[in-house]
Amino acid sequence: MAPLASPFLLAFVALLAPSSLAQSPPSFAAPVVVPVGAAPQGLALGEFNGDENLDLVSADSGAGTVTWRLGDGIGGFPSAHSAPVEIEPVDVEVADLDGDGGADLVVANYSSGSLSVLLSDGNGGFAPQTSFADGSQPAAIAFGDVNDDGALDVAVAHYLNPGYATVLIGDGLGGLAAPTFIPIASDRPVEAALRDLDGDGAVELLVVSAHASASFLSVLK
C-alpha cells in the first residue's frame, strides 16, 4: 500500500441546502480538489476502515492503479493510497465478495481483458489484486446473486462490436469462476446492471449500448 504522489485530480462539490427548496434551486460550494492517479475513469464510494465515514476509490487508467482516499467525515479525503492492478482500468466498483462485511474492490481492466479483485482488510487497506480473465475490453461492472446461492456474482459489459456481456459466478470467498459469455442485441455496451425486474426472485441483466447511429437497452432474463 503505497502513498500516492500524482498531479491528477478529482473535484468534489458540497451541496448546500437552501432554506426552502420550493423557493430556490440547490446551490454548491466551491470544488474541493484532491489528487488521484493518472487519467482516472472510474469512481466509487465505500466504507473501507470501519470508522463509518465514506471513502472513495478511483480507477486510474493511465497508471494501471486504483487509488483510494479515506474520508474524514466532514467532506475531506486526506489519506491517499494506491495499488497496482492491470492495464487500463476503466471501472471500479465496491461490494462484499467474501462475506466478511468489508468493502472489496472489483476493477475492469480494459486493455488486459481482465478483472482485478482486491479484498479489504477492514482497516483501510486491501490485499494485492487477484486477476480473473474476462474477455476483451471489459468496461462496466455490476453485482447480483445470479444463481441464488447467497454469494455475489459479477456481470460485465464489454465495449465491442458486436458487443457482449459476461457473468462470473462468485464463490463467496472472493473468487470468481470462468466467465459465461452472453451475446446482446447491440454494439458497444457501456453499462450493466443486475436487478429483479419482474418480482420473481431472479435477477435480470440490463446492458446499455452506445453506438454511433443508435443506442439500445438490452434486457436479458
mmCIF file with all atom_site columns, C-alpha atoms in Angstrom:
data_model
loop_
_atom_site.group_PDB
_atom_site.id
_atom_site.type_symbol
_atom_site.label_atom_id
_atom_site.label_alt_id
_atom_site.label_comp_id
_atom_site.label_asym_id
_atom_site.label_entity_id
_atom_site.label_seq_id
_atom_site.pdbx_PDB_ins_code
_atom_site.Cartn_x
_atom_site.Cartn_y
_atom_site.Cartn_z
_atom_site.occupancy
_atom_site.B_iso_or_equiv
_atom_site.pdbx_formal_charge
_atom_site.auth_seq_id
_atom_site.auth_comp_id
_atom_site.auth_asym_id
_atom_site.auth_atom_id
_atom_site.pdbx_PDB_model_num
ATOM 1   C CA . MET A 1 1   ? 0.000   0.000   0.000   1.00 0.00 ? 1   MET A CA 1
ATOM 2   C CA . ALA A 1 2   ? 1.994   2.959   -1.289  1.00 0.00 ? 2   ALA A CA 1
ATOM 3   C CA . PRO A 1 3   ? 1.285   6.652   -0.611  1.00 0.00 ? 3   PRO A CA 1
ATOM 4   C CA . LEU A 1 4   ? 0.011   8.464   -3.673  1.00 0.00 ? 4   LEU A CA 1
ATOM 5   C CA . ALA A 1 5   ? 2.039   11.086  -5.500  1.00 0.00 ? 5   ALA A CA 1
ATOM 6   C CA . SER A 1 6   ? 0.184   12.250  -8.593  1.00 0.00 ? 6   SER A CA 1
ATOM 7   C CA . PRO A 1 7   ? -0.784  15.507  -10.319 1.00 0.00 ? 7   PRO A CA 1
ATOM 8   C CA . PHE A 1 8   ? -4.134  14.159  -11.452 1.00 0.00 ? 8   PHE A CA 1
ATOM 9   C CA . LEU A 1 9   ? -7.146  15.474  -9.604  1.00 0.00 ? 9   LEU A CA 1
ATOM 10  C CA . LEU A 1 10  ? -10.782 14.831  -8.828  1.00 0.00 ? 10  LEU A CA 1
ATOM 11  C CA . ALA A 1 11  ? -13.054 17.713  -7.930  1.00 0.00 ? 11  ALA A CA 1
ATOM 12  C CA . PHE A 1 12  ? -15.863 17.432  -5.407  1.00 0.00 ? 12  PHE A CA 1
ATOM 13  C CA . VAL A 1 13  ? -18.664 19.856  -4.648  1.00 0.00 ? 13  VAL A CA 1
ATOM 14  C CA . ALA A 1 14  ? -20.644 20.061  -1.419  1.00 0.00 ? 14  ALA A CA 1
ATOM 15  C CA . LEU A 1 15  ? -24.394 20.525  -1.655  1.00 0.00 ? 15  LEU A CA 1
ATOM 16  C CA . LEU A 1 16  ? -25.624 23.430  0.432   1.00 0.00 ? 16  LEU A CA 1
ATOM 17  C CA . ALA A 1 17  ? -29.272 23.012  1.387   1.00 0.00 ? 17  ALA A CA 1
ATOM 18  C CA . PRO A 1 18  ? -31.258 26.201  0.764   1.00 0.00 ? 18  PRO A CA 1
ATOM 19  C CA . SER A 1 19  ? -33.796 27.392  3.309   1.00 0.00 ? 19  SER A CA 1
ATOM 20  C CA . SER A 1 20  ? -36.633 26.260  1.052   1.00 0.00 ? 20  SER A CA 1
ATOM 21  C CA . LEU A 1 21  ? -36.254 24.004  -1.961  1.00 0.00 ? 21  LEU A CA 1
ATOM 22  C CA . ALA A 1 22  ? -39.554 25.352  -3.249  1.00 0.00 ? 22  ALA A CA 1
ATOM 23  C CA . GLN A 1 23  ? -38.207 28.903  -3.248  1.00 0.00 ? 23  GLN A CA 1
ATOM 24  C CA . SER A 1 24  ? -34.747 28.428  -4.721  1.00 0.00 ? 24  SER A CA 1
ATOM 25  C CA . PRO A 1 25  ? -32.706 25.754  -6.516  1.00 0.00 ? 25  PRO A CA 1
ATOM 26  C CA . PRO A 1 26  ? -29.895 23.895  -4.744  1.00 0.00 ? 26  PRO A CA 1
ATOM 27  C CA . SER A 1 27  ? -26.504 25.565  -4.701  1.00 0.00 ? 27  SER A CA 1
ATOM 28  C CA . PHE A 1 28  ? -22.982 24.192  -4.404  1.00 0.00 ? 28  PHE A CA 1
ATOM 29  C CA . ALA A 1 29  ? -19.867 25.323  -2.608  1.00 0.00 ? 29  ALA A CA 1
ATOM 30  C CA . ALA A 1 30  ? -16.550 25.784  -4.388  1.00 0.00 ? 30  ALA A CA 1
ATOM 31  C CA . PRO A 1 31  ? -14.990 22.470  -5.510  1.00 0.00 ? 31  PRO A CA 1
ATOM 32  C CA . VAL A 1 32  ? -12.715 20.609  -3.133  1.00 0.00 ? 32  VAL A CA 1
ATOM 33  C CA . VAL A 1 33  ? -9.901  19.173  -5.251  1.00 0.00 ? 33  VAL A CA 1
ATOM 34  C CA . VAL A 1 34  ? -7.964  16.058  -4.240  1.00 0.00 ? 34  VAL A CA 1
ATOM 35  C CA . PRO A 1 35  ? -5.254  14.173  -6.178  1.00 0.00 ? 35  PRO A CA 1
ATOM 36  C CA . VAL A 1 36  ? -5.742  10.668  -7.554  1.00 0.00 ? 36  VAL A CA 1
ATOM 37  C CA . GLY A 1 37  ? -3.848  8.557   -10.104 1.00 0.00 ? 37  GLY A CA 1
ATOM 38  C CA . ALA A 1 38  ? -3.199  9.246   -13.791 1.00 0.00 ? 38  ALA A CA 1
ATOM 39  C CA . ALA A 1 39  ? -6.213  9.535   -16.136 1.00 0.00 ? 39  ALA A CA 1
ATOM 40  C CA . PRO A 1 40  ? -8.956  8.484   -13.692 1.00 0.00 ? 40  PRO A CA 1
ATOM 41  C CA . GLN A 1 41  ? -12.035 6.987   -15.374 1.00 0.00 ? 41  GLN A CA 1
ATOM 42  C CA . GLY A 1 42  ? -13.957 5.124   -12.677 1.00 0.00 ? 42  GLY A CA 1
ATOM 43  C CA . LEU A 1 43  ? -15.104 6.311   -9.240  1.00 0.00 ? 43  LEU A CA 1
ATOM 44  C CA . ALA A 1 44  ? -16.880 4.539   -6.384  1.00 0.00 ? 44  ALA A CA 1
ATOM 45  C CA . LEU A 1 45  ? -17.655 5.134   -2.713  1.00 0.00 ? 45  LEU A CA 1
ATOM 46  C CA . GLY A 1 46  ? -17.470 2.694   0.182   1.00 0.00 ? 46  GLY A CA 1
ATOM 47  C CA . GLU A 1 47  ? -16.530 2.395   3.847   1.00 0.00 ? 47  GLU A CA 1
ATOM 48  C CA . PHE A 1 48  ? -13.042 0.899   3.957   1.00 0.00 ? 48  PHE A CA 1
ATOM 49  C CA . ASN A 1 49  ? -11.753 1.274   7.529   1.00 0.00 ? 49  ASN A CA 1
ATOM 50  C CA . GLY A 1 50  ? -14.663 0.846   9.954   1.00 0.00 ? 50  GLY A CA 1
ATOM 51  C CA . ASP A 1 51  ? -14.997 4.487   11.004  1.00 0.00 ? 51  ASP A CA 1
ATOM 52  C CA . GLU A 1 52  ? -18.439 4.878   9.342   1.00 0.00 ? 52  GLU A CA 1
ATOM 53  C CA . ASN A 1 53  ? -17.136 7.677   7.091   1.00 0.00 ? 53  ASN A CA 1
ATOM 54  C CA . LEU A 1 54  ? -17.466 7.316   3.331   1.00 0.00 ? 54  LEU A CA 1
ATOM 55  C CA . ASP A 1 55  ? -14.205 6.708   1.482   1.00 0.00 ? 55  ASP A CA 1
ATOM 56  C CA . LEU A 1 56  ? -13.582 6.910   -2.265  1.00 0.00 ? 56  LEU A CA 1
ATOM 57  C CA . VAL A 1 57  ? -11.688 4.901   -4.846  1.00 0.00 ? 57  VAL A CA 1
ATOM 58  C CA . SER A 1 58  ? -10.736 5.715   -8.442  1.00 0.00 ? 58  SER A CA 1
ATOM 59  C CA . ALA A 1 59  ? -9.706  3.545   -11.384 1.00 0.00 ? 59  ALA A CA 1
ATOM 60  C CA . ASP A 1 60  ? -6.599  5.208   -12.845 1.00 0.00 ? 60  ASP A CA 1
ATOM 61  C CA . SER A 1 61  ? -6.490  4.145   -16.493 1.00 0.00 ? 61  SER A CA 1
ATOM 62  C CA . GLY A 1 62  ? -3.216  5.918   -17.247 1.00 0.00 ? 62  GLY A CA 1
ATOM 63  C CA . ALA A 1 63  ? -1.343  4.438   -14.302 1.00 0.00 ? 63  ALA A CA 1
ATOM 64  C CA . GLY A 1 64  ? -2.707  0.895   -14.070 1.00 0.00 ? 64  GLY A CA 1
ATOM 65  C CA . THR A 1 65  ? -3.665  1.512   -10.454 1.00 0.00 ? 65  THR A CA 1
ATOM 66  C CA . VAL A 1 66  ? -6.565  2.072   -8.125  1.00 0.00 ? 66  VAL A CA 1
ATOM 67  C CA . THR A 1 67  ? -6.333  4.957   -5.681  1.00 0.00 ? 67  THR A CA 1
ATOM 68  C CA . TRP A 1 68  ? -8.380  5.120   -2.503  1.00 0.00 ? 68  TRP A CA 1
ATOM 69  C CA . ARG A 1 69  ? -8.702  8.056   -0.160  1.00 0.00 ? 69  ARG A CA 1
ATOM 70  C CA . LEU A 1 70  ? -10.088 7.689   3.342   1.00 0.00 ? 70  LEU A CA 1
ATOM 71  C CA . GLY A 1 71  ? -12.794 10.183  4.255   1.00 0.00 ? 71  GLY A CA 1
ATOM 72  C CA . ASP A 1 72  ? -12.703 12.312  7.393   1.00 0.00 ? 72  ASP A CA 1
ATOM 73  C CA . GLY A 1 73  ? -16.490 12.559  7.716   1.00 0.00 ? 73  GLY A CA 1
ATOM 74  C CA . ILE A 1 74  ? -16.623 16.296  7.021   1.00 0.00 ? 74  ILE A CA 1
ATOM 75  C CA . GLY A 1 75  ? -16.137 16.200  3.254   1.00 0.00 ? 75  GLY A CA 1
ATOM 76  C CA . GLY A 1 76  ? -12.360 15.770  3.119   1.00 0.00 ? 76  GLY A CA 1
ATOM 77  C CA . PHE A 1 77  ? -10.279 12.841  1.895   1.00 0.00 ? 77  PHE A CA 1
ATOM 78  C CA . PRO A 1 78  ? -6.823  13.469  3.389   1.00 0.00 ? 78  PRO A CA 1
ATOM 79  C CA . SER A 1 79  ? -5.349  9.960   3.405   1.00 0.00 ? 79  SER A CA 1
ATOM 80  C CA . ALA A 1 80  ? -4.430  8.514   -0.015  1.00 0.00 ? 80  ALA A CA 1
ATOM 81  C CA . HIS A 1 81  ? -3.036  5.142   -1.055  1.00 0.00 ? 81  HIS A CA 1
ATOM 82  C CA . SER A 1 82  ? -2.714  3.271   -4.340  1.00 0.00 ? 82  SER A CA 1
ATOM 83  C CA . ALA A 1 83  ? -2.210  -0.289  -5.537  1.00 0.00 ? 83  ALA A CA 1
ATOM 84  C CA . PRO A 1 84  ? -1.374  -1.778  -8.943  1.00 0.00 ? 84  PRO A CA 1
ATOM 85  C CA . VAL A 1 85  ? -3.983  -3.608  -10.988 1.00 0.00 ? 85  VAL A CA 1
ATOM 86  C CA . GLU A 1 86  ? -3.617  -4.392  -14.702 1.00 0.00 ? 86  GLU A CA 1
ATOM 87  C CA . ILE A 1 87  ? -3.622  -2.472  -17.989 1.00 0.00 ? 87  ILE A CA 1
ATOM 88  C CA . GLU A 1 88  ? -6.026  0.484   -18.396 1.00 0.00 ? 88  GLU A CA 1
ATOM 89  C CA . PRO A 1 89  ? -8.506  0.098   -15.547 1.00 0.00 ? 89  PRO A CA 1
ATOM 90  C CA . VAL A 1 90  ? -11.678 1.954   -16.530 1.00 0.00 ? 90  VAL A CA 1
ATOM 91  C CA . ASP A 1 91  ? -14.228 0.987   -13.876 1.00 0.00 ? 91  ASP A CA 1
ATOM 92  C CA . VAL A 1 92  ? -14.084 0.177   -10.172 1.00 0.00 ? 92  VAL A CA 1
ATOM 93  C CA . GLU A 1 93  ? -16.982 -0.963  -8.011  1.00 0.00 ? 93  GLU A CA 1
ATOM 94  C CA . VAL A 1 94  ? -17.335 -1.801  -4.311  1.00 0.00 ? 94  VAL A CA 1
ATOM 95  C CA . ALA A 1 95  ? -19.030 -4.898  -2.883  1.00 0.00 ? 95  ALA A CA 1
ATOM 96  C CA . ASP A 1 96  ? -18.521 -7.512  -0.166  1.00 0.00 ? 96  ASP A CA 1
ATOM 97  C CA . LEU A 1 97  ? -17.377 -10.500 -2.241  1.00 0.00 ? 97  LEU A CA 1
ATOM 98  C CA . ASP A 1 98  ? -16.086 -12.682 0.591   1.00 0.00 ? 98  ASP A CA 1
ATOM 99  C CA . GLY A 1 99  ? -18.884 -12.189 3.120   1.00 0.00 ? 99  GLY A CA 1
ATOM 100 C CA . ASP A 1 100 ? -16.759 -10.691 5.897   1.00 0.00 ? 100 ASP A CA 1
ATOM 101 C CA . GLY A 1 101 ? -18.585 -7.347  5.962   1.00 0.00 ? 101 GLY A CA 1
ATOM 102 C CA . GLY A 1 102 ? -15.715 -5.446  4.326   1.00 0.00 ? 102 GLY A CA 1
ATOM 103 C CA . ALA A 1 103 ? -15.901 -3.356  1.161   1.00 0.00 ? 103 ALA A CA 1
ATOM 104 C CA . ASP A 1 104 ? -13.892 -5.168  -1.516  1.00 0.00 ? 104 ASP A CA 1
ATOM 105 C CA . LEU A 1 105 ? -12.908 -3.727  -4.906  1.00 0.00 ? 105 LEU A CA 1
ATOM 106 C CA . VAL A 1 106 ? -13.565 -5.144  -8.372  1.00 0.00 ? 106 VAL A CA 1
ATOM 107 C CA . VAL A 1 107 ? -11.804 -3.426  -11.273 1.00 0.00 ? 107 VAL A CA 1
ATOM 108 C CA . ALA A 1 108 ? -12.393 -3.750  -15.035 1.00 0.00 ? 108 ALA A CA 1
ATOM 109 C CA . ASN A 1 109 ? -9.049  -3.698  -16.876 1.00 0.00 ? 109 ASN A CA 1
ATOM 110 C CA . TYR A 1 110 ? -9.956  -2.664  -20.419 1.00 0.00 ? 110 TYR A CA 1
ATOM 111 C CA . SER A 1 111 ? -6.740  -3.376  -22.307 1.00 0.00 ? 111 SER A CA 1
ATOM 112 C CA . SER A 1 112 ? -5.736  -6.553  -20.459 1.00 0.00 ? 112 SER A CA 1
ATOM 113 C CA . GLY A 1 113 ? -9.193  -8.160  -20.697 1.00 0.00 ? 113 GLY A CA 1
ATOM 114 C CA . SER A 1 114 ? -9.422  -8.976  -17.009 1.00 0.00 ? 114 SER A CA 1
ATOM 115 C CA . LEU A 1 115 ? -11.000 -8.192  -13.679 1.00 0.00 ? 115 LEU A CA 1
ATOM 116 C CA . SER A 1 116 ? -8.945  -7.426  -10.588 1.00 0.00 ? 116 SER A CA 1
ATOM 117 C CA . VAL A 1 117 ? -10.331 -8.283  -7.141  1.00 0.00 ? 117 VAL A CA 1
ATOM 118 C CA . LEU A 1 118 ? -8.783  -6.578  -4.113  1.00 0.00 ? 118 LEU A CA 1
ATOM 119 C CA . LEU A 1 119 ? -10.137 -7.863  -0.803  1.00 0.00 ? 119 LEU A CA 1
ATOM 120 C CA . SER A 1 120 ? -10.493 -5.400  2.072   1.00 0.00 ? 120 SER A CA 1
ATOM 121 C CA . ASP A 1 121 ? -8.541  -5.888  5.293   1.00 0.00 ? 121 ASP A CA 1
ATOM 122 C CA . GLY A 1 122 ? -11.149 -3.831  7.179   1.00 0.00 ? 122 GLY A CA 1
ATOM 123 C CA . ASN A 1 123 ? -8.557  -1.276  8.282   1.00 0.00 ? 123 ASN A CA 1
ATOM 124 C CA . GLY A 1 124 ? -8.366  0.924   5.200   1.00 0.00 ? 124 GLY A CA 1
ATOM 125 C CA . GLY A 1 125 ? -6.160  -1.343  3.116   1.00 0.00 ? 125 GLY A CA 1
ATOM 126 C CA . PHE A 1 126 ? -6.551  -4.078  0.534   1.00 0.00 ? 126 PHE A CA 1
ATOM 127 C CA . ALA A 1 127 ? -4.814  -7.347  -0.268  1.00 0.00 ? 127 ALA A CA 1
ATOM 128 C CA . PRO A 1 128 ? -2.840  -7.461  -3.535  1.00 0.00 ? 128 PRO A CA 1
ATOM 129 C CA . GLN A 1 129 ? -5.028  -7.983  -6.563  1.00 0.00 ? 129 GLN A CA 1
ATOM 130 C CA . THR A 1 130 ? -6.181  -11.365 -7.808  1.00 0.00 ? 130 THR A CA 1
ATOM 131 C CA . SER A 1 131 ? -6.738  -11.295 -11.578 1.00 0.00 ? 131 SER A CA 1
ATOM 132 C CA . PHE A 1 132 ? -9.523  -13.119 -13.435 1.00 0.00 ? 132 PHE A CA 1
ATOM 133 C CA . ALA A 1 133 ? -9.620  -13.388 -17.230 1.00 0.00 ? 133 ALA A CA 1
ATOM 134 C CA . ASP A 1 134 ? -12.815 -11.896 -18.666 1.00 0.00 ? 134 ASP A CA 1
ATOM 135 C CA . GLY A 1 135 ? -12.731 -11.479 -22.454 1.00 0.00 ? 135 GLY A CA 1
ATOM 136 C CA . SER A 1 136 ? -11.907 -8.383  -24.472 1.00 0.00 ? 136 SER A CA 1
ATOM 137 C CA . GLN A 1 137 ? -12.440 -4.775  -23.421 1.00 0.00 ? 137 GLN A CA 1
ATOM 138 C CA . PRO A 1 138 ? -14.404 -5.049  -20.165 1.00 0.00 ? 138 PRO A CA 1
ATOM 139 C CA . ALA A 1 139 ? -15.906 -1.641  -19.495 1.00 0.00 ? 139 ALA A CA 1
ATOM 140 C CA . ALA A 1 140 ? -18.517 -1.730  -16.718 1.00 0.00 ? 140 ALA A CA 1
ATOM 141 C CA . ILE A 1 141 ? -19.248 -3.921  -13.694 1.00 0.00 ? 141 ILE A CA 1
ATOM 142 C CA . ALA A 1 142 ? -22.449 -4.863  -11.861 1.00 0.00 ? 142 ALA A CA 1
ATOM 143 C CA . PHE A 1 143 ? -23.198 -7.136  -8.896  1.00 0.00 ? 143 PHE A CA 1
ATOM 144 C CA . GLY A 1 144 ? -26.042 -9.504  -8.094  1.00 0.00 ? 144 GLY A CA 1
ATOM 145 C CA . ASP A 1 145 ? -26.796 -13.046 -6.998  1.00 0.00 ? 145 ASP A CA 1
ATOM 146 C CA . VAL A 1 146 ? -27.364 -14.704 -10.363 1.00 0.00 ? 146 VAL A CA 1
ATOM 147 C CA . ASN A 1 147 ? -27.578 -18.334 -9.201  1.00 0.00 ? 147 ASN A CA 1
ATOM 148 C CA . ASP A 1 148 ? -29.346 -17.735 -5.869  1.00 0.00 ? 148 ASP A CA 1
ATOM 149 C CA . ASP A 1 149 ? -26.602 -19.234 -3.702  1.00 0.00 ? 149 ASP A CA 1
ATOM 150 C CA . GLY A 1 150 ? -26.261 -16.219 -1.408  1.00 0.00 ? 150 GLY A CA 1
ATOM 151 C CA . ALA A 1 151 ? -22.916 -15.104 -2.863  1.00 0.00 ? 151 ALA A CA 1
ATOM 152 C CA . LEU A 1 152 ? -22.464 -12.065 -5.075  1.00 0.00 ? 152 LEU A CA 1
ATOM 153 C CA . ASP A 1 153 ? -21.738 -12.647 -8.756  1.00 0.00 ? 153 ASP A CA 1
ATOM 154 C CA . VAL A 1 154 ? -20.299 -10.170 -11.254 1.00 0.00 ? 154 VAL A CA 1
ATOM 155 C CA . ALA A 1 155 ? -21.697 -9.075  -14.620 1.00 0.00 ? 155 ALA A CA 1
ATOM 156 C CA . VAL A 1 156 ? -19.564 -7.115  -17.069 1.00 0.00 ? 156 VAL A CA 1
ATOM 157 C CA . ALA A 1 157 ? -20.380 -5.117  -20.206 1.00 0.00 ? 157 ALA A CA 1
ATOM 158 C CA . HIS A 1 158 ? -17.747 -5.389  -22.931 1.00 0.00 ? 158 HIS A CA 1
ATOM 159 C CA . TYR A 1 159 ? -17.273 -2.419  -25.255 1.00 0.00 ? 159 TYR A CA 1
ATOM 160 C CA . LEU A 1 160 ? -17.064 -4.297  -28.551 1.00 0.00 ? 160 LEU A CA 1
ATOM 161 C CA . ASN A 1 161 ? -18.712 -4.528  -31.960 1.00 0.00 ? 161 ASN A CA 1
ATOM 162 C CA . PRO A 1 162 ? -20.574 -6.865  -31.808 1.00 0.00 ? 162 PRO A CA 1
ATOM 163 C CA . GLY A 1 163 ? -20.976 -6.422  -28.087 1.00 0.00 ? 163 GLY A CA 1
ATOM 164 C CA . TYR A 1 164 ? -21.497 -8.958  -25.356 1.00 0.00 ? 164 TYR A CA 1
ATOM 165 C CA . ALA A 1 165 ? -21.703 -9.291  -21.604 1.00 0.00 ? 165 ALA A CA 1
ATOM 166 C CA . THR A 1 166 ? -20.126 -11.797 -19.258 1.00 0.00 ? 166 THR A CA 1
ATOM 167 C CA . VAL A 1 167 ? -21.221 -13.236 -15.930 1.00 0.00 ? 167 VAL A CA 1
ATOM 168 C CA . LEU A 1 168 ? -18.666 -14.574 -13.441 1.00 0.00 ? 168 LEU A CA 1
ATOM 169 C CA . ILE A 1 169 ? -20.123 -16.626 -10.589 1.00 0.00 ? 169 ILE A CA 1
ATOM 170 C CA . GLY A 1 170 ? -18.713 -15.766 -7.158  1.00 0.00 ? 170 GLY A CA 1
ATOM 171 C CA . ASP A 1 171 ? -17.670 -18.452 -4.693  1.00 0.00 ? 171 ASP A CA 1
ATOM 172 C CA . GLY A 1 172 ? -18.438 -16.329 -1.603  1.00 0.00 ? 172 GLY A CA 1
ATOM 173 C CA . LEU A 1 173 ? -14.751 -16.210 -0.664  1.00 0.00 ? 173 LEU A CA 1
ATOM 174 C CA . GLY A 1 174 ? -13.621 -13.532 -3.126  1.00 0.00 ? 174 GLY A CA 1
ATOM 175 C CA . GLY A 1 175 ? -13.031 -15.839 -6.076  1.00 0.00 ? 175 GLY A CA 1
ATOM 176 C CA . LEU A 1 176 ? -14.762 -15.775 -9.461  1.00 0.00 ? 176 LEU A CA 1
ATOM 177 C CA . ALA A 1 177 ? -15.454 -18.641 -11.867 1.00 0.00 ? 177 ALA A CA 1
ATOM 178 C CA . ALA A 1 178 ? -14.611 -18.516 -15.570 1.00 0.00 ? 178 ALA A CA 1
ATOM 179 C CA . PRO A 1 179 ? -16.879 -16.111 -17.454 1.00 0.00 ? 179 PRO A CA 1
ATOM 180 C CA . THR A 1 180 ? -20.063 -17.124 -19.240 1.00 0.00 ? 180 THR A CA 1
ATOM 181 C CA . PHE A 1 181 ? -20.351 -15.122 -22.466 1.00 0.00 ? 181 PHE A CA 1
ATOM 182 C CA . ILE A 1 182 ? -23.763 -13.638 -23.265 1.00 0.00 ? 182 ILE A CA 1
ATOM 183 C CA . PRO A 1 183 ? -24.496 -12.047 -26.666 1.00 0.00 ? 183 PRO A CA 1
ATOM 184 C CA . ILE A 1 184 ? -26.596 -8.896  -26.644 1.00 0.00 ? 184 ILE A CA 1
ATOM 185 C CA . ALA A 1 185 ? -28.688 -7.221  -29.306 1.00 0.00 ? 185 ALA A CA 1
ATOM 186 C CA . SER A 1 186 ? -26.481 -4.200  -29.963 1.00 0.00 ? 186 SER A CA 1
ATOM 187 C CA . ASP A 1 187 ? -22.932 -2.894  -30.179 1.00 0.00 ? 187 ASP A CA 1
ATOM 188 C CA . ARG A 1 188 ? -20.628 -1.039  -27.788 1.00 0.00 ? 188 ARG A CA 1
ATOM 189 C CA . PRO A 1 189 ? -22.151 -1.829  -24.378 1.00 0.00 ? 189 PRO A CA 1
ATOM 190 C CA . VAL A 1 190 ? -21.058 0.752   -21.821 1.00 0.00 ? 190 VAL A CA 1
ATOM 191 C CA . GLU A 1 191 ? -23.006 -0.068  -18.643 1.00 0.00 ? 191 GLU A CA 1
ATOM 192 C CA . ALA A 1 192 ? -24.581 -3.074  -16.938 1.00 0.00 ? 192 ALA A CA 1
ATOM 193 C CA . ALA A 1 193 ? -26.953 -3.743  -14.057 1.00 0.00 ? 193 ALA A CA 1
ATOM 194 C CA . LEU A 1 194 ? -28.402 -6.815  -12.319 1.00 0.00 ? 194 LEU A CA 1
ATOM 195 C CA . ARG A 1 195 ? -31.907 -6.350  -10.883 1.00 0.00 ? 195 ARG A CA 1
ATOM 196 C CA . ASP A 1 196 ? -35.080 -8.348  -10.318 1.00 0.00 ? 196 ASP A CA 1
ATOM 197 C CA . LEU A 1 197 ? -37.397 -6.530  -12.715 1.00 0.00 ? 197 LEU A CA 1
ATOM 198 C CA . ASP A 1 198 ? -40.418 -8.837  -12.588 1.00 0.00 ? 198 ASP A CA 1
ATOM 199 C CA . GLY A 1 199 ? -40.520 -9.763  -8.912  1.00 0.00 ? 199 GLY A CA 1
ATOM 200 C CA . ASP A 1 200 ? -39.895 -13.476 -9.406  1.00 0.00 ? 200 ASP A CA 1
ATOM 201 C CA . GLY A 1 201 ? -36.784 -13.506 -7.193  1.00 0.00 ? 201 GLY A CA 1
ATOM 202 C CA . ALA A 1 202 ? -34.358 -13.959 -10.098 1.00 0.00 ? 202 ALA A CA 1
ATOM 203 C CA . VAL A 1 203 ? -32.187 -11.122 -11.363 1.00 0.00 ? 203 VAL A CA 1
ATOM 204 C CA . GLU A 1 204 ? -32.274 -9.864  -14.924 1.00 0.00 ? 204 GLU A CA 1
ATOM 205 C CA . LEU A 1 205 ? -29.257 -8.455  -16.759 1.00 0.00 ? 205 LEU A CA 1
ATOM 206 C CA . LEU A 1 206 ? -29.584 -4.983  -18.241 1.00 0.00 ? 206 LEU A CA 1
ATOM 207 C CA . VAL A 1 207 ? -26.968 -3.662  -20.661 1.00 0.00 ? 207 VAL A CA 1
ATOM 208 C CA . VAL A 1 208 ? -26.836 -0.165  -22.173 1.00 0.00 ? 208 VAL A CA 1
ATOM 209 C CA . SER A 1 209 ? -25.134 0.225   -25.539 1.00 0.00 ? 209 SER A CA 1
ATOM 210 C CA . ALA A 1 210 ? -23.889 3.385   -27.204 1.00 0.00 ? 210 ALA A CA 1
ATOM 211 C CA . HIS A 1 211 ? -23.440 3.217   -30.985 1.00 0.00 ? 211 HIS A CA 1
ATOM 212 C CA . ALA A 1 212 ? -22.675 5.984   -33.449 1.00 0.00 ? 212 ALA A CA 1
ATOM 213 C CA . SER A 1 213 ? -26.047 5.559   -35.183 1.00 0.00 ? 213 SER A CA 1
ATOM 214 C CA . ALA A 1 214 ? -28.276 4.251   -32.384 1.00 0.00 ? 214 ALA A CA 1
ATOM 215 C CA . SER A 1 215 ? -28.362 3.494   -28.665 1.00 0.00 ? 215 SER A CA 1
ATOM 216 C CA . PHE A 1 216 ? -30.028 0.491   -27.035 1.00 0.00 ? 216 PHE A CA 1
ATOM 217 C CA . LEU A 1 217 ? -31.007 -1.028  -23.703 1.00 0.00 ? 217 LEU A CA 1
ATOM 218 C CA . SER A 1 218 ? -30.890 -4.832  -23.703 1.00 0.00 ? 218 SER A CA 1
ATOM 219 C CA . VAL A 1 219 ? -32.793 -6.774  -21.021 1.00 0.00 ? 219 VAL A CA 1
ATOM 220 C CA . LEU A 1 220 ? -31.836 -10.441 -20.601 1.00 0.00 ? 220 LEU A CA 1
ATOM 221 C CA . LYS A 1 221 ? -33.927 -12.703 -18.354 1.00 0.00 ? 221 LYS A CA 1
#
